[in-house]
Short mmCIF file of C-alpha atoms in Angstrom, two decimals:
data_model
loop_
_atom_site.label_atom_id
_atom_site.label_comp_id
_atom_site.label_asym_id
_atom_site.label_seq_id
_atom_site.Cartn_x
_atom_site.Cartn_y
_atom_site.Cartn_z
CA UNK A 1101 263.83 92.01 -99.38
CA UNK A 1102 266.12 94.37 -101.30
CA UNK A 1103 264.24 93.70 -104.57
CA UNK A 1104 260.89 94.32 -102.87
CA UNK A 1105 262.19 97.59 -101.39
CA UNK A 1106 263.52 98.65 -104.81
CA UNK A 1107 260.12 97.98 -106.43
CA UNK A 1108 258.34 99.94 -103.70
CA UNK A 1109 260.68 102.93 -104.09
CA UNK A 1110 260.38 102.79 -107.88
CA UNK A 1111 256.58 102.72 -107.69
CA UNK A 1112 256.54 105.64 -105.26
CA UNK A 1113 258.85 107.63 -107.54
CA UNK A 1114 256.43 107.17 -110.44
CA UNK A 1115 253.50 108.72 -108.52
CA UNK A 1116 252.78 112.45 -108.85
CA UNK A 1117 254.02 114.12 -105.68
CA UNK A 1118 251.07 116.54 -105.48
CA UNK A 1119 248.28 113.97 -105.86
CA UNK A 1120 246.90 112.03 -102.86
CA UNK A 1121 247.88 108.38 -102.88
CA UNK A 1122 244.36 107.01 -103.46
CA UNK A 1123 243.87 109.35 -106.44
CA UNK A 1124 247.31 108.59 -107.90
CA UNK A 1125 246.59 104.87 -107.72
CA UNK A 1126 243.06 105.33 -109.06
CA UNK A 1127 241.52 103.57 -106.07
CA UNK A 1128 238.53 105.91 -105.57
CA UNK A 1129 236.51 105.57 -102.38
CA UNK A 1130 236.12 108.04 -99.53
CA UNK A 1131 238.60 110.85 -98.93
CA UNK A 1132 239.44 111.97 -95.39
CA UNK A 1133 242.09 114.61 -96.21
CA UNK A 1134 239.97 117.18 -94.37
CA UNK A 1135 240.57 115.28 -91.13
CA UNK A 1136 244.26 116.23 -91.18
CA UNK A 1137 243.32 119.80 -92.14
CA UNK A 1138 240.95 120.03 -89.16
CA UNK A 1139 243.66 118.77 -86.82
CA UNK A 1140 246.04 121.51 -88.02
CA UNK A 1141 243.35 124.18 -87.66
CA UNK A 1142 242.50 122.91 -84.18
CA UNK A 1143 246.14 123.19 -83.13
CA UNK A 1144 246.06 126.83 -84.29
CA UNK A 1145 243.05 127.60 -82.09
CA UNK A 1146 240.31 127.40 -84.71
CA UNK A 1147 237.17 125.90 -83.16
CA UNK A 1148 235.80 122.89 -85.03
CA UNK A 1149 232.12 122.99 -86.02
CA UNK A 1150 229.79 121.13 -83.70
CA UNK A 1151 228.52 117.76 -84.81
CA UNK A 1152 224.88 117.93 -85.86
CA UNK A 1153 222.47 115.50 -84.24
CA UNK A 1154 220.74 113.30 -86.79
CA UNK A 1155 217.17 112.13 -86.39
CA UNK A 1156 215.41 109.01 -87.66
CA UNK A 1157 213.30 106.08 -86.56
CA UNK A 1158 213.87 102.85 -88.51
CA UNK A 1159 212.64 99.41 -87.48
CA UNK A 1160 212.29 95.86 -88.70
CA UNK A 1161 210.39 92.78 -87.54
CA UNK A 1162 210.32 89.14 -88.63
CA UNK A 1163 206.88 87.60 -89.07
CA UNK A 1164 205.76 84.09 -89.99
CA UNK A 1165 206.46 84.32 -93.74
CA UNK A 1166 208.89 87.21 -94.14
CA UNK A 1167 210.16 90.57 -92.93
CA UNK A 1168 208.53 93.99 -92.52
CA UNK A 1169 210.75 97.10 -92.52
CA UNK A 1170 209.58 100.56 -91.50
CA UNK A 1171 210.89 104.13 -91.40
CA UNK A 1172 209.77 107.69 -90.88
CA UNK A 1173 210.26 110.29 -93.64
CA UNK A 1174 211.76 113.36 -91.93
CA UNK A 1175 215.18 114.65 -93.02
CA UNK A 1176 216.82 117.33 -90.88
CA UNK A 1177 219.71 119.78 -91.14
CA UNK A 1178 220.50 120.53 -87.53
CA UNK A 1179 217.28 122.00 -86.13
CA UNK A 1180 215.73 122.58 -89.57
CA UNK A 1181 213.36 120.11 -91.24
CA UNK A 1182 214.61 120.13 -94.82
CA UNK A 1183 212.49 117.30 -96.25
CA UNK A 1184 209.17 116.02 -94.92
CA UNK A 1185 208.87 113.05 -97.24
CA UNK A 1186 212.27 111.51 -97.93
CA UNK A 1187 212.83 107.78 -98.52
CA UNK A 1188 214.90 105.92 -95.93
CA UNK A 1189 214.31 102.35 -97.15
CA UNK A 1190 217.02 101.62 -99.73
CA UNK A 1191 217.16 98.95 -102.42
CA UNK A 1192 219.92 96.33 -102.20
CA UNK A 1193 218.38 93.55 -104.30
CA UNK A 1194 214.86 92.42 -105.15
CA UNK A 1195 214.82 90.23 -102.04
CA UNK A 1196 217.03 92.42 -99.80
CA UNK A 1197 216.30 95.98 -98.61
CA UNK A 1198 217.96 98.25 -96.07
CA UNK A 1199 216.76 101.11 -93.83
CA UNK A 1200 219.31 103.86 -93.17
CA UNK A 1201 219.81 106.25 -90.25
CA UNK A 1202 222.56 108.82 -89.83
CA UNK A 1203 223.96 111.06 -92.57
CA UNK A 1204 221.75 110.62 -95.63
CA UNK A 1205 224.66 110.94 -98.09
CA UNK A 1206 226.55 108.17 -96.29
CA UNK A 1207 223.57 105.81 -96.10
CA UNK A 1208 222.72 106.30 -99.77
CA UNK A 1209 226.31 105.96 -101.01
CA UNK A 1210 226.96 102.87 -98.90
CA UNK A 1211 223.75 101.06 -99.86
CA UNK A 1212 224.17 101.93 -103.56
CA UNK A 1213 227.74 100.63 -103.52
CA UNK A 1214 226.73 97.34 -101.91
CA UNK A 1215 223.71 97.06 -104.21
CA UNK A 1216 225.98 97.22 -107.26
CA UNK A 1217 228.35 94.65 -105.73
CA UNK A 1218 225.43 92.33 -104.96
CA UNK A 1219 224.20 92.60 -108.56
CA UNK A 1220 227.67 91.71 -109.88
CA UNK A 1221 227.75 88.79 -107.45
CA UNK A 1222 224.34 87.61 -108.73
CA UNK A 1223 225.49 87.79 -112.34
CA UNK A 1224 228.72 85.93 -111.55
CA UNK A 1225 227.04 83.11 -109.59
CA UNK A 1226 223.72 82.94 -111.43
CA UNK A 1227 221.89 82.66 -108.10
CA UNK A 1228 219.71 84.95 -106.02
CA UNK A 1229 221.84 86.77 -103.43
CA UNK A 1230 221.65 85.85 -99.77
CA UNK A 1231 221.01 88.39 -97.05
CA UNK A 1232 224.13 87.33 -95.17
CA UNK A 1233 226.20 88.23 -98.25
CA UNK A 1234 224.89 91.80 -98.22
CA UNK A 1235 225.45 91.95 -94.46
CA UNK A 1236 229.09 90.89 -94.86
CA UNK A 1237 229.70 93.52 -97.55
CA UNK A 1238 228.11 96.27 -95.43
CA UNK A 1239 229.94 95.42 -92.21
CA UNK A 1240 233.31 95.16 -93.97
CA UNK A 1241 232.83 98.53 -95.65
CA UNK A 1242 231.82 100.29 -92.41
CA UNK A 1243 234.55 98.61 -90.34
CA UNK A 1244 237.12 99.66 -92.96
CA UNK A 1245 236.38 103.33 -92.20
CA UNK A 1246 236.24 102.87 -88.41
CA UNK A 1247 232.94 104.67 -87.86
CA UNK A 1248 233.72 107.69 -90.06
CA UNK A 1249 230.84 106.67 -92.31
CA UNK A 1250 227.75 107.77 -90.41
CA UNK A 1251 225.44 104.94 -91.44
CA UNK A 1252 223.36 102.92 -88.99
CA UNK A 1253 221.42 100.31 -90.93
CA UNK A 1254 218.57 97.82 -90.55
CA UNK A 1255 218.97 95.07 -93.15
CA UNK A 1256 216.16 92.67 -93.98
CA UNK A 1257 215.72 90.03 -96.63
CA UNK A 1258 214.26 86.69 -97.68
CA UNK A 1259 216.45 84.02 -99.28
CA UNK A 1260 216.88 80.24 -99.39
CA UNK A 1261 217.26 80.25 -95.60
CA UNK A 1262 214.00 82.13 -95.06
CA UNK A 1263 213.52 85.60 -93.55
CA UNK A 1264 216.40 87.29 -91.75
CA UNK A 1265 216.88 90.65 -90.05
CA UNK A 1266 220.07 92.42 -88.97
CA UNK A 1267 221.30 95.72 -87.57
CA UNK A 1268 224.61 97.19 -88.74
CA UNK A 1269 226.27 99.86 -86.61
CA UNK A 1270 228.56 102.58 -88.06
CA UNK A 1271 231.69 100.84 -86.75
CA UNK A 1272 230.74 97.55 -88.43
CA UNK A 1273 229.30 95.54 -85.53
CA UNK A 1274 226.07 93.63 -86.22
CA UNK A 1275 223.12 91.99 -84.47
CA UNK A 1276 220.65 89.35 -85.65
CA UNK A 1277 217.31 89.60 -83.85
CA UNK A 1278 213.60 89.00 -84.55
CA UNK A 1279 212.84 92.71 -84.06
CA UNK A 1280 215.23 95.69 -84.21
CA UNK A 1281 215.22 99.48 -84.05
CA UNK A 1282 217.81 102.14 -84.93
CA UNK A 1283 218.03 105.93 -84.96
CA UNK A 1284 217.25 108.70 -82.50
CA UNK A 1285 213.69 107.41 -82.06
CA UNK A 1286 214.80 103.82 -81.51
CA UNK A 1287 214.05 103.73 -77.78
CA UNK A 1288 210.45 104.84 -78.28
CA UNK A 1289 210.00 102.27 -81.05
CA UNK A 1290 211.66 99.52 -79.02
CA UNK A 1291 209.22 100.16 -76.16
CA UNK A 1292 206.38 99.23 -78.52
CA UNK A 1293 208.18 96.12 -79.78
CA UNK A 1294 209.02 94.92 -76.28
CA UNK A 1295 205.38 95.25 -75.24
CA UNK A 1296 203.61 93.90 -78.33
CA UNK A 1297 205.94 91.48 -80.21
CA UNK A 1298 205.04 87.80 -80.48
CA UNK A 1299 206.32 84.88 -82.52
CA UNK A 1300 204.72 83.68 -85.78
CA UNK A 1301 202.77 86.88 -86.45
CA UNK A 1302 200.72 87.27 -89.61
CA UNK A 1303 201.71 89.92 -92.12
CA UNK A 1304 198.86 92.19 -91.04
CA UNK A 1305 199.88 91.91 -87.38
CA UNK A 1306 203.50 92.66 -88.29
CA UNK A 1307 202.52 95.71 -90.37
CA UNK A 1308 200.35 97.05 -87.53
CA UNK A 1309 203.23 96.56 -85.05
CA UNK A 1310 205.75 98.32 -87.32
CA UNK A 1311 203.32 101.19 -87.88
CA UNK A 1312 202.81 101.58 -84.12
CA UNK A 1313 206.59 101.54 -83.53
CA UNK A 1314 207.28 104.23 -86.14
CA UNK A 1315 204.42 106.35 -84.83
CA UNK A 1316 205.92 106.08 -81.34
CA UNK A 1317 209.21 107.41 -82.72
CA UNK A 1318 207.46 110.22 -84.59
CA UNK A 1319 205.48 111.31 -81.53
CA UNK A 1320 208.33 111.09 -79.01
CA UNK A 1321 211.43 112.14 -80.98
CA UNK A 1322 211.89 115.61 -82.50
CA UNK A 1323 214.28 114.21 -85.12
CA UNK A 1324 211.62 111.85 -86.48
CA UNK A 1325 208.47 112.89 -88.28
CA UNK A 1326 206.62 113.09 -91.56
CA UNK A 1327 204.81 109.89 -92.41
CA UNK A 1328 205.24 106.12 -92.11
CA UNK A 1329 206.90 104.08 -94.87
CA UNK A 1330 206.87 100.27 -94.81
CA UNK A 1331 208.15 97.45 -96.98
CA UNK A 1332 207.16 93.78 -96.88
CA UNK A 1333 209.61 91.10 -98.10
CA UNK A 1334 208.58 87.45 -98.50
CA UNK A 1335 209.01 84.51 -100.90
CA UNK A 1336 206.73 86.23 -103.45
CA UNK A 1337 208.92 89.36 -103.66
CA UNK A 1338 208.60 92.77 -102.07
CA UNK A 1339 205.75 95.23 -101.55
CA UNK A 1340 206.56 98.91 -101.04
CA UNK A 1341 204.04 100.76 -98.85
CA UNK A 1342 204.72 104.49 -99.17
CA UNK A 1343 203.09 107.05 -96.85
CA UNK A 1344 200.93 104.50 -95.08
CA UNK A 1345 200.06 107.03 -92.39
CA UNK A 1346 200.47 110.82 -92.56
CA UNK A 1347 199.69 111.90 -88.98
CA UNK A 1348 200.88 115.51 -89.03
CA UNK A 1349 199.56 116.99 -92.23
CA UNK A 1350 199.31 120.77 -92.29
CA UNK A 1351 195.72 121.83 -91.58
CA UNK A 1352 195.96 125.54 -92.35
CA UNK A 1353 197.21 127.17 -95.53
CA UNK A 1354 196.91 130.88 -96.17
CA UNK A 1355 194.51 131.74 -98.98
CA UNK A 1356 196.51 132.87 -102.00
CA UNK A 1357 199.78 131.64 -100.52
CA UNK A 1358 202.65 133.87 -99.44
CA UNK A 1359 204.31 136.64 -101.46
CA UNK A 1360 207.57 138.39 -100.70
CA UNK A 1361 208.35 141.83 -102.20
CA UNK A 1362 211.46 142.33 -104.27
CA UNK A 1363 214.42 143.19 -102.06
CA UNK A 1364 213.33 141.05 -99.12
CA UNK A 1365 216.54 139.02 -99.49
CA UNK A 1366 219.42 141.50 -99.68
CA UNK A 1367 222.08 140.86 -102.34
CA UNK A 1368 225.50 141.29 -100.72
CA UNK A 1369 227.75 140.99 -103.79
CA UNK A 1370 227.19 140.61 -107.51
CA UNK A 1371 229.66 139.81 -110.27
CA UNK A 1372 229.28 139.13 -113.99
CA UNK A 1373 231.80 137.43 -116.26
CA UNK A 1374 230.94 137.29 -119.99
CA UNK A 1375 231.61 133.99 -121.73
CA UNK A 1376 233.67 135.78 -124.37
CA UNK A 1377 236.32 136.63 -121.79
CA UNK A 1378 236.82 133.02 -120.69
CA UNK A 1379 239.73 131.06 -122.24
CA UNK A 1380 238.60 128.34 -124.61
CA UNK A 1381 240.81 125.37 -125.48
CA UNK A 1382 239.62 123.54 -128.61
CA UNK A 1383 241.36 120.27 -129.51
CA UNK A 1384 240.45 118.65 -132.82
CA UNK A 1385 241.06 114.96 -133.38
CA UNK A 1386 240.51 113.14 -136.67
CA UNK A 1387 238.45 109.95 -136.50
CA UNK A 1388 239.88 107.03 -138.54
CA UNK A 1389 237.98 105.95 -141.62
CA UNK A 1390 235.83 102.81 -141.51
CA UNK A 1391 238.52 100.53 -143.02
CA UNK A 1392 241.50 102.42 -141.59
CA UNK A 1393 243.53 100.78 -138.83
CA UNK A 1394 244.31 103.28 -136.04
#
């Protein structure tokens, strides 16, 4: 025990005192230093910003020969629609895809991380990845951060065990069901599934059901909108169906567009720093010759 304590103290003494532990160790990952900062500011009476409500409708359904995933395409910043045609169905592997709801940066970062891990796993094993493997990686990552990663996911895939469909909640809990919904429009979409779902559907029946579920979310939830995206996964691969339905296209556009006179947006401050005044540090290193040993 004394030797272990000595090694721990020695390792701690070697770390830079100013650097956070995860950076000093080169571990990477998410950084929640601002959480401690916010706690200090809250104790001093500074009001924390209100959490923004996110909006999305994502669904999935298992049919006779595979899985159909669906999502709307509206991205919001609070009460502002910032993107009418974003992509919420993320690539994990050729046979595994994932719909994301919540904070877009978290869903994209999490799915990209797991996608790279799945590819390394495929190269190491020489076999097509299983959906349950991606599910395990996702749930472990989200559970590790105790819900601080705002990513609610619908995972679907087709592997040696056939089609499978899962939901993954931000805290890491999961469900395996024949039809699932997530996001702020999930209740409206689930109402359609509960009324219309049946076993052993054909692919066309499944696509029509997913389209109806997403349209229900778009029409009944202010956080969902844009158009309907779908993706079909089966033993033959995947088929991406982008903008299957665009129900709310803008009907009126002003002739000639809109013009704003100069000065409409007031400039509050303006500064200029010439490049010549900036310090420049030039370090020259000599490359070894072709036959020279460095």
